[in-house]
Amino acid sequence: MPVNPDRFLQDLHALRAIGASGVGKGVVRPAFSEADIAARDWLAGRMAEAGLEPHFDPVGSLFGLSPGAERSLLLGSHSDSQPEGGWLDGALGVIAALEVARAAQEAGGPPVSVVSFEDEEGRFGVTTGSAIWSGHLPLAEADGLTDPAGVTFADARAALGDRRGDFVDPARFTGFLEMHIEQGPTLDTAGEALGVVEAIVGIRDMTITFAGQQNHAGTTPMALRRDAFQALSAFNLALAERFANVVTPATVWTIGHVSLHPNAHSIVPGRASFSMQWRDGDADRLRRMEEIIRDIAAEICAARGMTCEFGPMLGLEPVAMDEGLRAALARAAEAEAPGRWRHMPSGALHDATNAARLMPAAMLFVPSIGGISHDFAEDTAEADLVSGLRTLARAVADLD
Ligand code: HGY
Ligand code: MN
Ligand code: MN
């Protein structure tokens, strides 16, 4: 099934230009932004030109459906980005899927459908669009989610207007394959070209708010303060200590978003709201970490005469990739880059986690230069992009 690398690369760069950040190759295409919707409209046009039936679901996930009644293999990823996104995160998997679908049609089969899920990057939730599609997150619950500026998912998705159709029946598909950049250092450091994903970690994510006493920064003695930032600082230090005999070197946790109120030089902050996110391959370890997080937060606030509030917790369980699809990817990787590929876990979350709830799912990684991602500097060597594409096409032909 011969793919067309030039056509593939042209489409990758055309998509990059929609919402280009002006910094390196970076993009700014948060879910439902003008750039995100423009990118989806462009993609719908390319899908139609490829002989696929473009179809938006109620939350903006865009499918390019293989024509005819035959069930098809679904390939894809997401085209929305982080607030400061790389040009390949998600986009690579969507454009590779489009190119393989075109090549499959030109070769007379097998039937391949394409998808770009919405809000994988979690402006509102965690892999929101595919979590809703897979039944993990009820639409009514999702509609009440808000972004950091307080915009609701319901209001944001209204920007799609009458593009929105029904949810696509998962029974149309025989399985799901997602190509993605590794977003970590493993392949780049090893000088390898391809990763066949064994499993995707689980994740927990919530917002915690510490409330104390806003006060004058000059006249309030340190011993009398109920300073929300100092409480957050103590919380963060205690986390590292209390996690020590629970976590492994593969466990990660992040406080990535902090808002202090009123965020002024001369005012003791009375309130600190912060994101608390943790990931691991073991569901029981995620649970034990949650207990420690809630305990420490409560202890610190009680000791300082402050209050602590936990927002709704979102999460996904760790999931193993499908053995049969993984074996096809492994055969394709060995054919494409003999001895320069490996089986490996995914520390990043992906739509494949949700697709795996509905059908066999598997993932293929290509290297990230310097292991950098979720940053405008994210990049991958062109040769690695093309070898990933060829490997994906080999696996699709193998599965036919
Ligand atoms: O955070 C993640 O793992 C994904 O890139 N949204
Ligand atoms: Mn991604
Ligand atoms: Mn991402």
PDB file of N, CA and C in Angstrom, residues 35 39 58 76 125 151 171 190 194 207 214 252 256 285 295 325 338 345 362:
ATOM      1  N   ALA A  35      -9.020  28.899  15.717  1.00  0.00           N
ATOM      2  CA  ALA A  35      -8.020  28.113  14.973  1.00  0.00           C
ATOM      3  C   ALA A  35      -8.382  26.633  14.985  1.00  0.00           C
ATOM      4  N   ALA A  39      -9.172  24.589  11.663  1.00  0.00           N
ATOM      5  CA  ALA A  39      -8.377  23.394  11.333  1.00  0.00           C
ATOM      6  C   ALA A  39      -9.293  22.218  11.033  1.00  0.00           C
ATOM      7  N   PRO A  58     -21.448  15.508  18.249  1.00  0.00           N
ATOM      8  CA  PRO A  58     -21.999  16.645  19.016  1.00  0.00           C
ATOM      9  C   PRO A  58     -20.973  17.496  19.747  1.00  0.00           C
ATOM     10  N   GLY A  76      -6.395   7.610  13.800  1.00  0.00           N
ATOM     11  CA  GLY A  76      -6.515   9.040  14.083  1.00  0.00           C
ATOM     12  C   GLY A  76      -5.883   9.425  15.405  1.00  0.00           C
ATOM     13  N   GLY A 125     -11.597  18.886  30.184  1.00  0.00           N
ATOM     14  CA  GLY A 125     -11.580  17.645  30.971  1.00  0.00           C
ATOM     15  C   GLY A 125     -10.248  16.942  30.802  1.00  0.00           C
ATOM     16  N   VAL A 151     -15.170  29.352  31.352  1.00  0.00           N
ATOM     17  CA  VAL A 151     -16.074  29.075  30.214  1.00  0.00           C
ATOM     18  C   VAL A 151     -16.550  27.626  30.321  1.00  0.00           C
ATOM     19  N   ALA A 171     -19.523   0.609  16.446  1.00  0.00           N
ATOM     20  CA  ALA A 171     -19.623  -0.717  15.782  1.00  0.00           C
ATOM     21  C   ALA A 171     -19.212  -0.640  14.321  1.00  0.00           C
ATOM     22  N   ALA A 190      18.013   6.718  22.626  1.00  0.00           N
ATOM     23  CA  ALA A 190      18.502   5.406  22.162  1.00  0.00           C
ATOM     24  C   ALA A 190      18.831   5.415  20.673  1.00  0.00           C
ATOM     25  N   LEU A 194      11.270   3.923  16.221  1.00  0.00           N
ATOM     26  CA  LEU A 194       9.853   3.583  16.415  1.00  0.00           C
ATOM     27  C   LEU A 194       9.614   2.946  17.786  1.00  0.00           C
ATOM     28  N   THR A 207      -8.690  20.083  40.893  1.00  0.00           N
ATOM     29  CA  THR A 207      -8.284  21.398  41.393  1.00  0.00           C
ATOM     30  C   THR A 207      -8.521  21.432  42.898  1.00  0.00           C
ATOM     31  N   GLN A 214      -6.714  36.958  53.541  1.00  0.00           N
ATOM     32  CA  GLN A 214      -6.047  38.028  52.787  1.00  0.00           C
ATOM     33  C   GLN A 214      -5.696  39.139  53.767  1.00  0.00           C
ATOM     34  N   VAL A 252       4.658  10.015  38.135  1.00  0.00           N
ATOM     35  CA  VAL A 252       4.834  11.474  37.994  1.00  0.00           C
ATOM     36  C   VAL A 252       3.673  12.206  38.660  1.00  0.00           C
ATOM     37  N   GLY A 256       0.664  22.183  37.809  1.00  0.00           N
ATOM     38  CA  GLY A 256       1.004  22.947  36.605  1.00  0.00           C
ATOM     39  C   GLY A 256       0.312  24.288  36.512  1.00  0.00           C
ATOM     40  N   ARG A 285      -1.771   2.235  42.982  1.00  0.00           N
ATOM     41  CA  ARG A 285      -0.835   3.285  43.379  1.00  0.00           C
ATOM     42  C   ARG A 285      -1.488   4.657  43.190  1.00  0.00           C
ATOM     43  N   ASP A 295      -5.083  13.673  52.487  1.00  0.00           N
ATOM     44  CA  ASP A 295      -4.684  13.752  53.904  1.00  0.00           C
ATOM     45  C   ASP A 295      -3.777  14.952  54.169  1.00  0.00           C
ATOM     46  N   LEU A 325      -3.111  -6.146  17.524  1.00  0.00           N
ATOM     47  CA  LEU A 325      -2.719  -4.922  16.805  1.00  0.00           C
ATOM     48  C   LEU A 325      -1.252  -4.593  17.085  1.00  0.00           C
ATOM     49  N   PRO A 338      14.654  -2.363  11.083  1.00  0.00           N
ATOM     50  CA  PRO A 338      15.119  -3.558  11.794  1.00  0.00           C
ATOM     51  C   PRO A 338      16.079  -3.192  12.933  1.00  0.00           C
ATOM     52  N   PRO A 345       6.147   1.685  27.228  1.00  0.00           N
ATOM     53  CA  PRO A 345       4.911   2.229  27.805  1.00  0.00           C
ATOM     54  C   PRO A 345       4.708   3.668  27.317  1.00  0.00           C
ATOM     55  N   ALA A 362      -4.319   0.231  19.595  1.00  0.00           N
ATOM     56  CA  ALA A 362      -2.853   0.179  19.744  1.00  0.00           C
ATOM     57  C   ALA A 362      -2.247   1.476  19.226  1.00  0.00           C
TER      58      ALA A 362
END
